[in-house]
Coordinates of N, CA and C in Angstrom, one line a residue:
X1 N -4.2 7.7 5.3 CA -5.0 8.8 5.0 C -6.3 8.8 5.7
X2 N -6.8 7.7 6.4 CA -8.0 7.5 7.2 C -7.8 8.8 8.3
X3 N -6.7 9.0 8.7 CA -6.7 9.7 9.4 C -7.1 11.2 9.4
X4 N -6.9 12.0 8.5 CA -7.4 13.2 7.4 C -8.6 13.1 7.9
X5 N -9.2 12.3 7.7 CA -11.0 12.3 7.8 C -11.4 12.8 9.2
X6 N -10.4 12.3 10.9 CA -10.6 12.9 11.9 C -9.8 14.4 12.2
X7 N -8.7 14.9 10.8 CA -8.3 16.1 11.4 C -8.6 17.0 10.6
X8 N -7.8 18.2 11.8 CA -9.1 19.6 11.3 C -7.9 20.8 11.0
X9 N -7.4 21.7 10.5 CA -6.4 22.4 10.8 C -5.3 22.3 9.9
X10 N -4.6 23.4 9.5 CA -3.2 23.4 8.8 C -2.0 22.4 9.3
X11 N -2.0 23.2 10.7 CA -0.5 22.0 11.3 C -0.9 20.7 11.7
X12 N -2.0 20.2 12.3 CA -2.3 18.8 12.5 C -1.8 17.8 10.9
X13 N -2.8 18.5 10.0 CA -3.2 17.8 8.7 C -1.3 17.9 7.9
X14 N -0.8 19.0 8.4 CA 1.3 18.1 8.0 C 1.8 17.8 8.9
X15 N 1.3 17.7 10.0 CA 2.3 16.4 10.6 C 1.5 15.0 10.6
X16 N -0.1 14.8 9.7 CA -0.5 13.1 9.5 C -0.1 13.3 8.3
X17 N 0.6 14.5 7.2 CA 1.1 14.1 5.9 C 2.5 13.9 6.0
X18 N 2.4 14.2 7.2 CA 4.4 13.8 7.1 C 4.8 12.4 7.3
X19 N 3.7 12.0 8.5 CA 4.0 10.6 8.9 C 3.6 9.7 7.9
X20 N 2.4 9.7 7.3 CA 1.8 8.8 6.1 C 3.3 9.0 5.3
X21 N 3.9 10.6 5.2 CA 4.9 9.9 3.8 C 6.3 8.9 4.2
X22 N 6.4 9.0 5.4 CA 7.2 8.1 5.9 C 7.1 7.0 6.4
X23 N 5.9 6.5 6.6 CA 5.5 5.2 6.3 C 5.3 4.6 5.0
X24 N 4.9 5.6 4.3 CA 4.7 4.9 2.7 C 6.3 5.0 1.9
X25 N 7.2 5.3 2.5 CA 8.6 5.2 2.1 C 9.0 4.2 2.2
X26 N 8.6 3.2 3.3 CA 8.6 2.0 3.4 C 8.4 1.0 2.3
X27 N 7.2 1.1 1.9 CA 6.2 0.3 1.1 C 7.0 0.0 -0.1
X28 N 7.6 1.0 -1.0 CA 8.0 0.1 -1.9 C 9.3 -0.7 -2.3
X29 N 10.1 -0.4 -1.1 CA 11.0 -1.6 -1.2 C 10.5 -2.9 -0.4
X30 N 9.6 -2.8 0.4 CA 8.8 -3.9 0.6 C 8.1 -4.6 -0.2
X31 N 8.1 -4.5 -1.0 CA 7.0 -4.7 -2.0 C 8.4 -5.7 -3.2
X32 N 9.4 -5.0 -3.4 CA 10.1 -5.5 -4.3 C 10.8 -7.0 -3.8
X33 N 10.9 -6.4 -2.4 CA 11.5 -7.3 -1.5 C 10.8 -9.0 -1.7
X34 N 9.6 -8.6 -1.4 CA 8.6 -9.9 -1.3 C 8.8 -10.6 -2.7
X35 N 8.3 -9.3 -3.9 CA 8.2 -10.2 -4.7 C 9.5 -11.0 -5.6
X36 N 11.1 -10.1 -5.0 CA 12.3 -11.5 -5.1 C 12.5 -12.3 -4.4
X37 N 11.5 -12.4 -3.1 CA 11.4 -13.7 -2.4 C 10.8 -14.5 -2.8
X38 N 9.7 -14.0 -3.7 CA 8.6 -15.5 -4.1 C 8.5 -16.1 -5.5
X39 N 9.6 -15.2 -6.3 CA 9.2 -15.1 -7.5 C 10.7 -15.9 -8.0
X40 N 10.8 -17.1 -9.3 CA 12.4 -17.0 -9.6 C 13.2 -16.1 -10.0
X41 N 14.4 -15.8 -10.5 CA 15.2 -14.7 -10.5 C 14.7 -14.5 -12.1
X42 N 14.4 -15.6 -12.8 CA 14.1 -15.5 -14.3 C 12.7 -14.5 -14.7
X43 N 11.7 -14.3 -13.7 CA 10.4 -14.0 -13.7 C 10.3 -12.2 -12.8
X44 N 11.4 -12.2 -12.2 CA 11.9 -10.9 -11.5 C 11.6 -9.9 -12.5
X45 N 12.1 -9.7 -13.9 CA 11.6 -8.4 -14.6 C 10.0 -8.0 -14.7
X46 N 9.6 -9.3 -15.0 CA 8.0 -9.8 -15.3 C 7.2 -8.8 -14.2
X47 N 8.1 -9.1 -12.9 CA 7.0 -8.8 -11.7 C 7.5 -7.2 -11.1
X48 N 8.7 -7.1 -11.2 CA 8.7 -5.8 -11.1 C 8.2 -4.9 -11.4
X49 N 8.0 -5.5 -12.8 CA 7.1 -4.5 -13.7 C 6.3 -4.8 -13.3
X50 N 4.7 -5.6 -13.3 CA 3.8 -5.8 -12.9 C 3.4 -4.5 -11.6
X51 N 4.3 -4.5 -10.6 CA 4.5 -3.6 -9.1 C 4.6 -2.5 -9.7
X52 N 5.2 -2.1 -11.2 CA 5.2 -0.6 -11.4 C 3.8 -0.1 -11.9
X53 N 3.6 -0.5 -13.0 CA 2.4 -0.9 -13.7 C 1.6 -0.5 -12.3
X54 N 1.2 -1.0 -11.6 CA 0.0 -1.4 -10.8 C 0.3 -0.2 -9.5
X55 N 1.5 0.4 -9.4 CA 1.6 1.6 -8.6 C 1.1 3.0 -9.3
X56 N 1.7 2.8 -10.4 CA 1.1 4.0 -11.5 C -0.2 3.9 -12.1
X57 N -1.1 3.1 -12.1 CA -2.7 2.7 -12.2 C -2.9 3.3 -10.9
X58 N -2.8 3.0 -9.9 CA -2.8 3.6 -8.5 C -3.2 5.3 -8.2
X59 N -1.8 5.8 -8.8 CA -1.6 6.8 -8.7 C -2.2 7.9 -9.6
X60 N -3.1 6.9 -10.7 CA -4.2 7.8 -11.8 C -5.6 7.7 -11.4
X61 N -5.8 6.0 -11.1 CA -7.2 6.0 -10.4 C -7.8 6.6 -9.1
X62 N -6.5 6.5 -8.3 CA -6.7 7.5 -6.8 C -7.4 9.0 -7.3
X63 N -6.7 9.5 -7.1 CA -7.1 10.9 -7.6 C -8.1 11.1 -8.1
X64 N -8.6 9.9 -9.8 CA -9.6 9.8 -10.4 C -11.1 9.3 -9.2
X65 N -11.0 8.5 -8.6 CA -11.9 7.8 -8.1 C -11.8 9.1 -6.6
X66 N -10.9 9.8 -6.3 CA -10.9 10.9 -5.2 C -12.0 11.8 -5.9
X67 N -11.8 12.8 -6.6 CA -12.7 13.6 -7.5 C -14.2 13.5 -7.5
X68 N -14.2 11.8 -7.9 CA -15.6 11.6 -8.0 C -16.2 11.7 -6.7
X69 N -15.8 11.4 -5.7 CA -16.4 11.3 -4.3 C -16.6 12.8 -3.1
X70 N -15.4 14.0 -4.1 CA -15.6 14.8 -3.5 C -16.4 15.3 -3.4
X71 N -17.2 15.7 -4.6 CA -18.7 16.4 -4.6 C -19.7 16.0 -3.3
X72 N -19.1 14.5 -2.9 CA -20.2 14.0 -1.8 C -19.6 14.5 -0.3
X73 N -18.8 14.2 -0.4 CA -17.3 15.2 0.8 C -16.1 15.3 0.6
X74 N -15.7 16.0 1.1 CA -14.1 15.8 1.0 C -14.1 15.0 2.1
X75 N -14.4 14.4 3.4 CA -13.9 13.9 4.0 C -14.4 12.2 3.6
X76 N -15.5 12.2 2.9 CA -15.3 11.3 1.9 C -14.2 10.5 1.0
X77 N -13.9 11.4 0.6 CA -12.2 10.5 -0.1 C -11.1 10.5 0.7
X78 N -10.9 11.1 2.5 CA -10.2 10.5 3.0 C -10.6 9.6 4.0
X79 N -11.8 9.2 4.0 CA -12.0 7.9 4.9 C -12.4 6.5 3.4
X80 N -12.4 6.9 2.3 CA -11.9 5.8 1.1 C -10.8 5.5 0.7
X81 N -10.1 6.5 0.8 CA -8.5 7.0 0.7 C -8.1 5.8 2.0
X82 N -8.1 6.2 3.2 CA -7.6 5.2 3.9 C -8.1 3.5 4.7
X83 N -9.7 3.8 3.7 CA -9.9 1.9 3.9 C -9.1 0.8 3.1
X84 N -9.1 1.8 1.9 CA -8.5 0.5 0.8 C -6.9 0.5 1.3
X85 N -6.2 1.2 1.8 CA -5.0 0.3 2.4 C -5.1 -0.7 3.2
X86 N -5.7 -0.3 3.8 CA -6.4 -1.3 4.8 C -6.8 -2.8 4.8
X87 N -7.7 -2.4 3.7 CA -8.2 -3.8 3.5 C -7.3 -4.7 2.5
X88 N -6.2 -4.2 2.0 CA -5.1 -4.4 1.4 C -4.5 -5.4 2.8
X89 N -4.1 -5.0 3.6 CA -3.3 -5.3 4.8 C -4.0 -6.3 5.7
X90 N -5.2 -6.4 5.3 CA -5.9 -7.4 6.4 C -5.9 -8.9 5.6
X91 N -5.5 -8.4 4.2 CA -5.5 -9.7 3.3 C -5.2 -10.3 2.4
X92 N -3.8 -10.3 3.2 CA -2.1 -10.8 2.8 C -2.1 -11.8 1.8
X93 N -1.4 -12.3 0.6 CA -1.1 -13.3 -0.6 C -1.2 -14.6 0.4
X94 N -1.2 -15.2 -0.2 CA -1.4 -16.8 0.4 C 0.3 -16.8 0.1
X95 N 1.2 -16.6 -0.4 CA 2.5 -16.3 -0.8 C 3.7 -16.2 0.0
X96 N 2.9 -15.3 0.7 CA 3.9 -14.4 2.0 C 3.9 -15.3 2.8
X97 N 2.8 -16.0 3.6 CA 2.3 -16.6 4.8 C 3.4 -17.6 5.3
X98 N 3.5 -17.4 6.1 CA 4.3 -18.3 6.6 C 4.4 -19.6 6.8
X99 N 4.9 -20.3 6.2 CA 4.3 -21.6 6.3 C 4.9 -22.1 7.4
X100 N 4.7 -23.7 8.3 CA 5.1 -23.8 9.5 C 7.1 -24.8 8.6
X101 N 7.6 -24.5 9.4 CA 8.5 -25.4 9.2 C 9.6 -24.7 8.5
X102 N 8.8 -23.7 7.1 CA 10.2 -23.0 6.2 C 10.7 -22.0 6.9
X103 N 10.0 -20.9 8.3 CA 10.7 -20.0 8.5 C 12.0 -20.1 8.8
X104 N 12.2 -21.4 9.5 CA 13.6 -21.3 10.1 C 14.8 -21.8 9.6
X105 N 13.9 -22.3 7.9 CA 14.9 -22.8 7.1 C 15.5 -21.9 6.4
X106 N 15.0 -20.6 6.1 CA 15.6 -19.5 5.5 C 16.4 -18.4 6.6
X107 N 16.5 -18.9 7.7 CA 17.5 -17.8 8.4 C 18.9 -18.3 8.2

């Protein structure tokens, strides 16, 4: 969405909503993915849920916390809109990380 904030125009602004939606198509079977890699199979309901839960908080506070920022700009909530993915991405679970030695034990 960071991107929004540099475009200007009807057709530019759906073809960055087309590609954001097809990159975020990605996201959440990544997401499930990870967490039946790190999680036991017993604790899998637990965290699924947790991932829904926390996508649907997401998807009330966004909008909520977009609102409040518009009055200051609209291009305001799309350069907030696309930091917090961001900073999401720069600062991966200690979980995921690769540790030296196990990648190659799981191929």
């Amino acid at each position: 969405f960071i991107t929004l904030f540099f475009v200007h125009g009807i057709v530019p602004t759906a073809i960055v909503l087309l590609l954001t939606g097809m990159c975020e198509s990605v996201l959440h079977p990544t997401i499930l993915t990870a967490i039946a890699d790190v999680t036991e199979p017993s604790a899998h309901p637990r965290w699924f849920g947790m991932a829904r839960v926390s996508s649907s908080a997401g998807q009330i506070l966004g909008p909520a916390c977009g609102a409040l920022l518009a009055p200051v700009s609209l291009s305001s909530v799309f350069l907030a809109g696309g930091s917090m993915p961001y900073s999401a991405v720069t600062q991966p679970l200690p979980e995921l990380r690769i540790q030296p030695g196990t990648f190659s034990s799981r191929l």
